[in-house]
Coordinates of C-alpha atoms and ligand atoms in Angstrom, one line a residue:
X1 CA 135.3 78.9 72.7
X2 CA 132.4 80.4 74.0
X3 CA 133.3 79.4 78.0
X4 CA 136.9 81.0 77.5
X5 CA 135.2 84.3 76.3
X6 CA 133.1 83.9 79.2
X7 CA 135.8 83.1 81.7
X8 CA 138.0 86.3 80.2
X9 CA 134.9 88.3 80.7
X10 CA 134.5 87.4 84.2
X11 CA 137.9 88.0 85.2
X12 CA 137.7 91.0 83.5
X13 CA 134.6 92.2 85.7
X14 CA 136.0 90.3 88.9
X15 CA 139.1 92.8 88.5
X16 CA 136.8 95.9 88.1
X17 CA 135.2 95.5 91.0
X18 CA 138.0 94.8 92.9
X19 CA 139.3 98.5 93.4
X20 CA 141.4 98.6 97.0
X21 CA 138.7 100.7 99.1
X22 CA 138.8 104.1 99.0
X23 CA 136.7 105.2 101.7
X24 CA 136.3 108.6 102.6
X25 CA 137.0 109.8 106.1
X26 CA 133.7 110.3 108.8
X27 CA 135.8 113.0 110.7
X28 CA 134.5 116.2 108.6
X29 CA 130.7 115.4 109.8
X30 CA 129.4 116.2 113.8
X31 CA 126.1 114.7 114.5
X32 CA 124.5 115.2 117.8
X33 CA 123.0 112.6 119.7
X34 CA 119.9 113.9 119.4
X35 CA 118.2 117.2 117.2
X36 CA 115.5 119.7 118.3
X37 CA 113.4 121.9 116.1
X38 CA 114.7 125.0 114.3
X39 CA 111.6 127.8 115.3
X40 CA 112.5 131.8 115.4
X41 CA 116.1 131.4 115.3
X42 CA 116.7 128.5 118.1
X43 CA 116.5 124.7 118.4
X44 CA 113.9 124.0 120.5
X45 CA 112.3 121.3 122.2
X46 CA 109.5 119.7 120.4
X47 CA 106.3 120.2 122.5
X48 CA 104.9 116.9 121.7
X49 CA 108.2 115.6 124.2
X50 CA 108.6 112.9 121.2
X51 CA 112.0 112.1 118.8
X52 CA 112.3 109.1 116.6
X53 CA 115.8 107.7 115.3
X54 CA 117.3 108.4 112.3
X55 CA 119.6 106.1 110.6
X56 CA 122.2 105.0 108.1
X57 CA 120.6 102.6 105.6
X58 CA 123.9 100.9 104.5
X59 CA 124.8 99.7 108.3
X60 CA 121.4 100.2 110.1
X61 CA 123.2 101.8 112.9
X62 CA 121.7 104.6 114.9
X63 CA 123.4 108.3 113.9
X64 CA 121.0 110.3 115.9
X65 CA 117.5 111.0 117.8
X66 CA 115.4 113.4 116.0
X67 CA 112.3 116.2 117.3
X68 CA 108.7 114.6 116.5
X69 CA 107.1 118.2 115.9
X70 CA 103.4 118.1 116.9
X71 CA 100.2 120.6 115.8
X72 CA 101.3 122.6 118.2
X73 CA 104.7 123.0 117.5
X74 CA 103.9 123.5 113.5
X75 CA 101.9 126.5 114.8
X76 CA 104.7 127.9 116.9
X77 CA 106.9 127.5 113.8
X78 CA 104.1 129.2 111.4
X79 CA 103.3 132.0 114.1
X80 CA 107.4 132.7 113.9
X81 CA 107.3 132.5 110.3
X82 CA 104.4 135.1 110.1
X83 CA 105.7 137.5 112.6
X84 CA 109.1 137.7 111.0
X85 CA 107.3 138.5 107.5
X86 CA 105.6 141.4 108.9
X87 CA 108.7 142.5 110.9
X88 CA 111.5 142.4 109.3
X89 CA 111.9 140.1 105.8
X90 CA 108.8 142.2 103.8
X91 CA 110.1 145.7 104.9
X92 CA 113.9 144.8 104.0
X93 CA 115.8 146.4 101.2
X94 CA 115.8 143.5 98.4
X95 CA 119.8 144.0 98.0
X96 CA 119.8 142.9 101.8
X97 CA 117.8 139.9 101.4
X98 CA 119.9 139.0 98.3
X99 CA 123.0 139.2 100.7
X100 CA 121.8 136.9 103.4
X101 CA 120.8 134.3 100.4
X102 CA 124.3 134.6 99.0
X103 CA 126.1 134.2 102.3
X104 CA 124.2 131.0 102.8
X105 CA 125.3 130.0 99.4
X106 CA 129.2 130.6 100.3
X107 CA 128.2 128.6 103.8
X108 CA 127.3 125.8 102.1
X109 CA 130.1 125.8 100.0
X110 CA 132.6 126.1 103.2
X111 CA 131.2 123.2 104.7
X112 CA 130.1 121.1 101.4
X113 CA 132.3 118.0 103.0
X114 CA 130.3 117.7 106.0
X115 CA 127.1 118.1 104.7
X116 CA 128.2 115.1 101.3
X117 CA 129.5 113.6 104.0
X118 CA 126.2 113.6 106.5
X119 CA 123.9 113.4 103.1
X120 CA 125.6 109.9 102.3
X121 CA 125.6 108.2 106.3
X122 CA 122.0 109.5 106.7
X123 CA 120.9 108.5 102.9
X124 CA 122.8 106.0 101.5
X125 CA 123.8 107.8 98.6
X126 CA 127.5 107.3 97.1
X127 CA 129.5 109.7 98.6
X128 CA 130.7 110.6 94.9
X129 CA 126.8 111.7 94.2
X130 CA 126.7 114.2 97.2
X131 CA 130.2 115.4 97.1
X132 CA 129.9 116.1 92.9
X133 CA 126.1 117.0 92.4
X134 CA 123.6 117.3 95.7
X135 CA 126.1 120.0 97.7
X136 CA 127.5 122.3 95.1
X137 CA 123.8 122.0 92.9
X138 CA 122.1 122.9 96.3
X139 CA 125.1 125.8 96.8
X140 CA 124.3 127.0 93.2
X141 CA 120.4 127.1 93.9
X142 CA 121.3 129.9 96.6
X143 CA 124.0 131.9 94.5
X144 CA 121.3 131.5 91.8
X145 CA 118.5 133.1 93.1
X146 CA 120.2 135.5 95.4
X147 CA 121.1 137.1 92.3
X148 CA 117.3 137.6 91.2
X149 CA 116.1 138.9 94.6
X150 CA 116.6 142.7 93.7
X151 CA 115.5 142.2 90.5
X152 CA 112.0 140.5 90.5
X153 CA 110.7 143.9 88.8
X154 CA 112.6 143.1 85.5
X155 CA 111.7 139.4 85.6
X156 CA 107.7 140.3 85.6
X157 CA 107.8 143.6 83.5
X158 CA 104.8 145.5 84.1
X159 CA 103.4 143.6 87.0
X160 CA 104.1 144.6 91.0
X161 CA 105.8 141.3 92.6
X162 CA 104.5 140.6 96.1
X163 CA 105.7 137.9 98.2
X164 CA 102.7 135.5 99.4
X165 CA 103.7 135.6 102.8
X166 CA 104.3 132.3 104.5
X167 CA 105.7 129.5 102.8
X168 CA 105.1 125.7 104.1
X169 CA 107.3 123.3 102.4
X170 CA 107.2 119.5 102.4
X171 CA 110.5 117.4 101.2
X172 CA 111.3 113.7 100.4
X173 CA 114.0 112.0 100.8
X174 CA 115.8 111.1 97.8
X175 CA 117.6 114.8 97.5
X176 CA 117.3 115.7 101.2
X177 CA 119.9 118.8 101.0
X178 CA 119.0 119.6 97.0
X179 CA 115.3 119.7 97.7
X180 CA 115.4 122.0 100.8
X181 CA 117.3 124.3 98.4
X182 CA 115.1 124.2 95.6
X183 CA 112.5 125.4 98.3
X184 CA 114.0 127.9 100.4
X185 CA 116.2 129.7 97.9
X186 CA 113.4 130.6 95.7
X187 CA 111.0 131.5 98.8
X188 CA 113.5 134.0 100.4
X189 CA 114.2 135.5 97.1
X190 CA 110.8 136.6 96.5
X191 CA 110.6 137.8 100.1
X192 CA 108.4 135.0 101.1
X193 CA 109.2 133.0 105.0
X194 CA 109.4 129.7 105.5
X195 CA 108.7 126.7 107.7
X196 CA 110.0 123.3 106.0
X197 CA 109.4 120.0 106.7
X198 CA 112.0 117.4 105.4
X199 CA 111.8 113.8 105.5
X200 CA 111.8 111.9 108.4
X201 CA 114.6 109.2 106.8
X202 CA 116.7 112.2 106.5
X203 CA 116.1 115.0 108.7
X204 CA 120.0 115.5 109.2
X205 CA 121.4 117.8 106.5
X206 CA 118.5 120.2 106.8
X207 CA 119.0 120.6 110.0
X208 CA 122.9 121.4 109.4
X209 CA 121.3 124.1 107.4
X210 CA 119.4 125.4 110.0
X211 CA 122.6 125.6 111.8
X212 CA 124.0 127.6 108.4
X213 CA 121.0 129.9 108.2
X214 CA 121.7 130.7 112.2
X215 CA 125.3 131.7 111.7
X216 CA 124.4 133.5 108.4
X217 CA 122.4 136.1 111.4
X218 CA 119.1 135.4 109.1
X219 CA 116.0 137.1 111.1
X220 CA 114.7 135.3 113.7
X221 CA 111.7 133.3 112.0
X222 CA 112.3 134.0 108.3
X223 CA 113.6 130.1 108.0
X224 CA 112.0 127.2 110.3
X225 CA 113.1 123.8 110.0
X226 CA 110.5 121.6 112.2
X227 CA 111.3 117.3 111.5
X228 CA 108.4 114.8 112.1
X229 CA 107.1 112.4 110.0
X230 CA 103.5 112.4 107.7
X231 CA 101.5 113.9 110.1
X232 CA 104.0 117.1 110.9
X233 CA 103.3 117.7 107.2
X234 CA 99.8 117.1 107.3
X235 CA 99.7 119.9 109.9
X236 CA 101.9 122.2 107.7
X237 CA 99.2 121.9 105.3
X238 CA 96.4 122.0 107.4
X239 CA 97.7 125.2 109.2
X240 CA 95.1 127.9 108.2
X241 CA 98.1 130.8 108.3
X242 CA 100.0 129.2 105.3
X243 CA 99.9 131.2 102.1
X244 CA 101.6 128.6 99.6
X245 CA 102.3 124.7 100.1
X246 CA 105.3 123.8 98.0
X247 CA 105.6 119.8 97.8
X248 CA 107.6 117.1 96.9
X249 CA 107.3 113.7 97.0
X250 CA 104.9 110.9 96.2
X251 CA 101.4 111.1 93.9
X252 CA 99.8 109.9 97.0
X253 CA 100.4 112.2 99.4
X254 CA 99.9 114.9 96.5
X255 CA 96.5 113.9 95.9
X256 CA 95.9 114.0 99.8
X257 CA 97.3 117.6 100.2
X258 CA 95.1 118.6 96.9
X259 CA 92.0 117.5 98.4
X260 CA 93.3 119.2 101.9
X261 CA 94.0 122.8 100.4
X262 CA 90.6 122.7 98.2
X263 CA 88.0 125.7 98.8
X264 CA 91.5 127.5 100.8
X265 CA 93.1 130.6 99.4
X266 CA 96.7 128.7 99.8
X267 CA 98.7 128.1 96.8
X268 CA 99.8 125.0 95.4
X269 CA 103.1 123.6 93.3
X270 CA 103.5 120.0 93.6
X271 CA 106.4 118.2 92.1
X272 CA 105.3 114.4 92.5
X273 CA 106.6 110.9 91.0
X274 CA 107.8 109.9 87.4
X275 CA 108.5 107.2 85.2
X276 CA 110.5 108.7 82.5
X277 CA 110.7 106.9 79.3
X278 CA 114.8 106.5 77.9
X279 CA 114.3 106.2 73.9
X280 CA 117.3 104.7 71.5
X281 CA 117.1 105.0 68.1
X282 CA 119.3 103.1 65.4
X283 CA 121.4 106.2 64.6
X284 CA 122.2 107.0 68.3
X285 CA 125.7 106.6 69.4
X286 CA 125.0 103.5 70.6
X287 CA 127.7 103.4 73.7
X288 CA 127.4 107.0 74.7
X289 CA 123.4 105.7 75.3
X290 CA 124.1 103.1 76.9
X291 CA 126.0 104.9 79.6
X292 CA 123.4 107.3 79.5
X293 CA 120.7 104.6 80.2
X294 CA 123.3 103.4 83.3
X295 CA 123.5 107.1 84.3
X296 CA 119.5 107.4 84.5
X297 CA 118.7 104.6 86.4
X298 CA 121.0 102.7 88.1
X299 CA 123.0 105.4 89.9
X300 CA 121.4 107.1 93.2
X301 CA 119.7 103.5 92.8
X302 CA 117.1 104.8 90.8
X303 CA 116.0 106.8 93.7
X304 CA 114.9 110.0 91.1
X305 CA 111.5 110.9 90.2
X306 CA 112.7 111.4 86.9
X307 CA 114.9 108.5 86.5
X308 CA 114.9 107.0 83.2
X309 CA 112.9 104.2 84.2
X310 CA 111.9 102.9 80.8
X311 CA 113.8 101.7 78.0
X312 CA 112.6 102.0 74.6
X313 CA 115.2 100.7 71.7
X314 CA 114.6 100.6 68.3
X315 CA 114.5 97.0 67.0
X316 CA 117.4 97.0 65.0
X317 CA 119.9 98.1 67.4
X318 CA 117.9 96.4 70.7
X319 CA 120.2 93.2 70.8
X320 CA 123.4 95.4 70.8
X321 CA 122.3 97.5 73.3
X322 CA 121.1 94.4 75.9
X323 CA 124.3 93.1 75.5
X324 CA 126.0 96.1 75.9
X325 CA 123.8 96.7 78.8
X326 CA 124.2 93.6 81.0
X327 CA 128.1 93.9 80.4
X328 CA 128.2 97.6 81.7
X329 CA 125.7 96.1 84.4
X330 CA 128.5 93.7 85.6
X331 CA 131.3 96.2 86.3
X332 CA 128.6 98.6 88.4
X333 CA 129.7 98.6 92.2
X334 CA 127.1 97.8 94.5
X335 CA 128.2 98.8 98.3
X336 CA 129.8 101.0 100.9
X337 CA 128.1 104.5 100.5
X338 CA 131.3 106.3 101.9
X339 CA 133.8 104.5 99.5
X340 CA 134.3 106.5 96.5
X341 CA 134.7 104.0 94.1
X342 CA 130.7 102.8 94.6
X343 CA 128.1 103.5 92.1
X344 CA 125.3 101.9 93.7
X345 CA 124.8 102.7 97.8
X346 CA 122.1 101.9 100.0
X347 CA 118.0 101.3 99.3
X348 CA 117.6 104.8 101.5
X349 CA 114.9 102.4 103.9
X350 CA 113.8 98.9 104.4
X351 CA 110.2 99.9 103.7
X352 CA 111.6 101.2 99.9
X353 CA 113.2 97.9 99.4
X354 CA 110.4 95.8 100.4
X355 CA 108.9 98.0 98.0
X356 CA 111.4 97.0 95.1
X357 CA 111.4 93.1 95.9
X358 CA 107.7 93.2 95.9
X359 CA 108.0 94.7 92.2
X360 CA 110.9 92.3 90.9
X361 CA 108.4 89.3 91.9
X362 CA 105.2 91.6 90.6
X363 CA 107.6 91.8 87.2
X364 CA 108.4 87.9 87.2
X365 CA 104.9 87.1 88.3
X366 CA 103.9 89.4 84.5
X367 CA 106.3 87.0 82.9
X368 CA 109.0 89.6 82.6
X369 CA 112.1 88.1 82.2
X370 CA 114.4 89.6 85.5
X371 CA 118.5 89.8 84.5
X372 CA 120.0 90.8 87.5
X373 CA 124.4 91.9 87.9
X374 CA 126.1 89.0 89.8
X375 CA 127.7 91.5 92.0
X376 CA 127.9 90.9 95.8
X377 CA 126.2 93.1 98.2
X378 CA 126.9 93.3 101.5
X379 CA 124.7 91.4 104.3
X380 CA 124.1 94.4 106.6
X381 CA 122.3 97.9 104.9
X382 CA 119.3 97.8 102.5
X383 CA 121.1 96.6 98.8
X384 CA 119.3 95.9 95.8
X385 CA 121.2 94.6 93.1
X386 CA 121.0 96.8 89.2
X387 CA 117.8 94.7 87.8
X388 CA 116.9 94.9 83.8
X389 CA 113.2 93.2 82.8
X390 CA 113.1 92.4 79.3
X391 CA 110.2 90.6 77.8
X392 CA 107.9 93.6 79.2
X393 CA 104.6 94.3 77.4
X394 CA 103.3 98.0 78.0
X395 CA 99.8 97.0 80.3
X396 CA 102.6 95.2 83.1
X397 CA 102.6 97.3 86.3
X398 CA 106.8 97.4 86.4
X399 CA 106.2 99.4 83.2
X400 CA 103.1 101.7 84.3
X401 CA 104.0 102.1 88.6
X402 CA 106.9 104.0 89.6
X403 CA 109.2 101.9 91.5
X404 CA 111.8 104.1 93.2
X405 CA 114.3 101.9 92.8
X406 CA 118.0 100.1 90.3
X407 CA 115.0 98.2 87.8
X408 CA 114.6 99.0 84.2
X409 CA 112.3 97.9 82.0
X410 CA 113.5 97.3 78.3
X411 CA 111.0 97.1 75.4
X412 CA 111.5 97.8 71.6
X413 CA 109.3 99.6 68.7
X414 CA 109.7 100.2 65.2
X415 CA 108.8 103.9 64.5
X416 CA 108.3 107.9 66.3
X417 CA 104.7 107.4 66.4
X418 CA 104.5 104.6 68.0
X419 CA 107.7 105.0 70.8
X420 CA 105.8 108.5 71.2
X421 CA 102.3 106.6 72.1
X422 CA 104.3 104.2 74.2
X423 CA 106.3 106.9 76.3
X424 CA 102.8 108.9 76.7
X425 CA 101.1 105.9 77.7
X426 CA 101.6 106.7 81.7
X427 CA 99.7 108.3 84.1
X428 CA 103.0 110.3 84.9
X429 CA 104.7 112.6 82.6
X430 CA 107.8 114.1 84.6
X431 CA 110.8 113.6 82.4
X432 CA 112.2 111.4 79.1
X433 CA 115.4 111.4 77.1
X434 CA 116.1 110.5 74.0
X435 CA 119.0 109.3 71.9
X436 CA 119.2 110.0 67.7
X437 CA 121.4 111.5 65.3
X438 CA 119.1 113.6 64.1
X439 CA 118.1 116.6 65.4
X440 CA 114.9 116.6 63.2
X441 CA 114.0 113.6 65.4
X442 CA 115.2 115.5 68.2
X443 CA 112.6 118.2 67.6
X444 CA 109.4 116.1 66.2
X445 CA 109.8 113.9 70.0
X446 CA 110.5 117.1 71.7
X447 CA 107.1 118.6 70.7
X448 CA 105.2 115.4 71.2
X449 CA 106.3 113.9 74.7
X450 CA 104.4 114.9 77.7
X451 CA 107.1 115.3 80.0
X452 CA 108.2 118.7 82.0
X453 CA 111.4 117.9 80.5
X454 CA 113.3 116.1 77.7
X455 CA 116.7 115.1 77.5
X456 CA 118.5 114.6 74.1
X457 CA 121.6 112.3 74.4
X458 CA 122.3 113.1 78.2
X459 CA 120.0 112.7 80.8
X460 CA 119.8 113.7 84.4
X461 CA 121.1 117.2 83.9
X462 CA 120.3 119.8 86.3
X463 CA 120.8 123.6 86.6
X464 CA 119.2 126.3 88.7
X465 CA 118.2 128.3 85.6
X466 CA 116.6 125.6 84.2
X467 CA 113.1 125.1 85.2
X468 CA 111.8 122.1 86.1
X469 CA 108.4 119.9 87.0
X470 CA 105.6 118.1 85.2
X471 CA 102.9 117.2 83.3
X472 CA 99.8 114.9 84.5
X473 CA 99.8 113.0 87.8
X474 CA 103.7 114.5 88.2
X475 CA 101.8 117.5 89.3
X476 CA 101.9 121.1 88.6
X477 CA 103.8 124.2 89.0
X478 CA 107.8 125.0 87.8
X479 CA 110.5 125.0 90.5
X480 CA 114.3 126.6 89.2
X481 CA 115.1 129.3 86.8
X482 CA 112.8 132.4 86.5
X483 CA 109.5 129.9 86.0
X484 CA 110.4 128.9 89.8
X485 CA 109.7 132.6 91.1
X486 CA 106.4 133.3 89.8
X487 CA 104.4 130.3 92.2
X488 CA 106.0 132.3 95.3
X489 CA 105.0 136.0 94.4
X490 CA 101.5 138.0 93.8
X491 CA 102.1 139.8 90.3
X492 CA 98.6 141.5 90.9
Ligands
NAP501 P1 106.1 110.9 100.3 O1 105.8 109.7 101.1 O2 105.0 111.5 99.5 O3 106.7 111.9 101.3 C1 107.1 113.2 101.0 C2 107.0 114.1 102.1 O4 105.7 114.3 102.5 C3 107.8 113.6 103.4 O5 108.3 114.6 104.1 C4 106.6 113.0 104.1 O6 106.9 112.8 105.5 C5 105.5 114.0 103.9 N1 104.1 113.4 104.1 C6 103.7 112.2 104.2 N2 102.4 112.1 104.3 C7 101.9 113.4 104.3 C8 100.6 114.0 104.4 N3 99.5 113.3 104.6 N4 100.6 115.4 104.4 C9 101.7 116.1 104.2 N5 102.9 115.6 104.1 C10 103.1 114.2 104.2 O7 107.2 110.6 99.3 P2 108.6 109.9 99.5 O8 108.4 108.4 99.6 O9 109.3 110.6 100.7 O10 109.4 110.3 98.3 C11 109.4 109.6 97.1 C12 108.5 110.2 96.1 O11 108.8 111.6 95.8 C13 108.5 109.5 94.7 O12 107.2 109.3 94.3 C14 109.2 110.5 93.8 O13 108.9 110.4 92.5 C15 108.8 111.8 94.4 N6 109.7 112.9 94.1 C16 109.4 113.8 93.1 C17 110.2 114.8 92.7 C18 109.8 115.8 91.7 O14 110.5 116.8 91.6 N7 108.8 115.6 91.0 C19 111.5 114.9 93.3 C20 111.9 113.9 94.3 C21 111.0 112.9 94.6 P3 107.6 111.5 106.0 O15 108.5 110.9 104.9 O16 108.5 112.0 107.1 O17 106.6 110.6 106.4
MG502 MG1 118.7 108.0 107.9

């Protein structure tokens, strides 16, 4: 009996994962063979005479060379960036700055297939992720603060908002389009410039922006969009012209750029890595959690600094929801970036999936029990395959570490107190979500989680006007909604 229900199972899943492909076309994106830098208004040749490949993680085929900016080249870009505050961005009406923000919004928007389209080759996300959420969320970060620009007086009532000046801004790789967004918009809104620095995996959609900020006439200078890898950012930081360093990205490297700006005048947000618990309880709608739980971790392949990393069910309902877990885990599907049907694309690197198998063996090695989906993935790309750890106890390092990658780890408790001890128990404190009935419950976790922010049955949901960043070693500062102006601007 039991091997029938099996059997039916698996056909069941074989057929679900058997969609005819539905790839989406490569024709909308142009890449170059090979990228300069974006300084004053050109793309120029890196001084340093250096440009590194960039690739696509689920084929590892070239897609283009890119500029290794040097020192000297970050200074070019911050002298630009200087000269076009004093010149032109400062003295300019703040309904004409607004204008230029919002006409890079509608840019955006005109081109939003190329850019889901380059964001998925160059990333490995699912094309459904950059066509649905990175494009038109980083599109709606420009509409959003282009509509605060001429209005920064009623957002500080009594104060005099002054831009810093010069802006340096440091960007992972995980939201490559989304995050250079999240940084520029607010900067030119506040009347701040701007040299950026994204990610060396995925230098390609921020320079297409470049390209947009070109044709939207911006200044000269007022954006700068230099590509290198550690050590370009390292000079960003070092750069003793820079007024503000906005960062994202690991705890690391934030700890590094703390000790680098200390005794300077600059200013500092740093949004840095999470491990955001997921909590169940009994009266939660048990399948709308579940999909939630799927939602938080598995899809962008858990490559979200507040992906719901950790599972916490209550013990009644925990066997229901592992079963209901693994089943949902075997019709997730694991592949092709560009076909729309995937769920699950590429690892964005080979250096993040050595990362991830080195924690599946860490989490075996604990005596974590590892469930992975029998789903194929293809021999060619960086793949990881959705992983669940049961059996975790709280002290194991796949339930403290952030691991960046499709692995959950599942562990049960009886009442609020002691989930609320067990989800605070991390050095991190970015996001968490959790799942009840009640909205009493809703209100006593709310209070006592130590997270920048809570979900309650959803998770993942993102809106410019919504601020967001965290609490402890996930850094400091508030990026989106009218929290995300202040770190920019001088209220006197
Ligand atoms: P990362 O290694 O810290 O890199 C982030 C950026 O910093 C990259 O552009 C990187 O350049 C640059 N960088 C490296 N060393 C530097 C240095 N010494 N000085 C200045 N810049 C330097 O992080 P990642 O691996 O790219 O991204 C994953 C991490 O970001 C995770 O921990 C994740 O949680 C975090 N993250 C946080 C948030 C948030 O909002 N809190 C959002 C997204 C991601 P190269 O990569 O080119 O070397
Ligand atoms: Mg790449």
């Amino acid at each position: 009996m039991a091997t029938t229900k099996n059997n039916t199972l698996k056909l069941k899943f074989d057929s679900a994962r058997k969609y005819a492909p539905a790839l989406e076309s490569k024709s909308a994106a142009t890449i170059d063979a090979r990228y300069d830098l974006f300084i004053n208004g050109k793309f120029e040749k890196p001084q340093s005479k250096k440009y590194f490949s960039t690739i696509n993680p689920a084929t590892e085929e070239k897609l283009s060379e890119i500029a290794d900016a040097n020192a000297a080249d970050v200074d070019k870009a911050v002298k630009a960036a200087r000269a076009a505050s004093d010149k032109y961005w400062k003295k300019m009406p703040a309904s004409e700055r607004g204008k230029y923000i919002f006409r890079i919004a509608r840019m955006i928007q005109e081109r939003a297939r190329e850019l889901a389209v380059i964001e998925t080759l160059d990333g490995g996300k699912p094309i459904r992720e950059s066509r649905d959420f990175d494009v038109p969320t980083a599109a709606n970060h420009f509409f959003y603060y282009a509509g605060w620009t001429d209005k920064l007086a009623y957002a500080f009532p009594g104060k005099d908002p002054q831009p810093l000046g010069v802006a340096g801004q440091i960007i992972p790789w995980n939201f490559p389009l989304l995050m250079a967004a999240w940084k520029i918009a607010p900067a030119l809104a506040t009347g701040n410039t701007v040299v950026l620095k994204p990610a060396e995996n995925t230098s390609l959609t921020a320079l297409k922006l470049a390209e947009i900020i070109r044709e939207a006439d911006l200044p000269p200078g007022v954006v700068n969009i230099i590509t290198g890898a550690g050590s370009t950012g390292a000079a960003i930081v070092n750069h003793p012209d820079i007024n503000k360093i906005a960062f994202t990205g690991s705890t690391d490297v934030g700890k590094i750029i703390q000790r680098a700006i200390a005794g300077t005048n600059k200013k500092a947000t740093l949004e840095l890595g999470g491990k955001a618990a997921n909590i169940i309880f009994d009266d939660a709608p048990i399948d709308q959690a579940v999909e939630g739980v799927i939602n938080g971790i598995f899809f962008n392949q858990g490559h979200v600094c507040c992906a719901g990393s950790r599972l916490y069910v209550q013990e009644s309902v925990y066997k229901e929801v592992v079963r209901k877990l693994k089943d949902r885990l075997e019709t997730l599907i694991v592949g092709d970036p560009m076909d729309k049907n995937t769920d699950i694309g590429a690892i964005n690197s080979k250096e993040q999936l050595n990362t991830i198998n080195k924690y599946l063996k860490i989490g075996q090695k604990e005596g974590a029990e590892m469930y992975q989906a029998n789903v194929e993935i293809p021999s060619k790309g960086f793949f990881c395959r959705p992983t669940i750890f049961t059996n975790v106890a709280q002290s194991n390092r796949i339930a403290q570490e952030e691991i960046f990658g499709p692995v959950l780890t599942i562990q049960t408790f009886r009442t609020d107190d002691e989930v609320i001890e067990k989800a605070n128990n991390t050095p991190y404190g970015l996001s968490a979500g959790v799942w009840t009935d009640k909205g009493s419950k809703i209100f006593n976790l709310t209070t006592k989680l130590r997270a920048g922010v809570v979900w309650a049955n959803t998770f993942n949901q993102f809106d410019p006007t919504s601020p967001f960043g965290g609490y402890k070693e996930s850094g400091y500062g508030r990026e989106g909604g009218l929290h995300g102006l202040a770190p920019y601007l001088n209220l006197g």
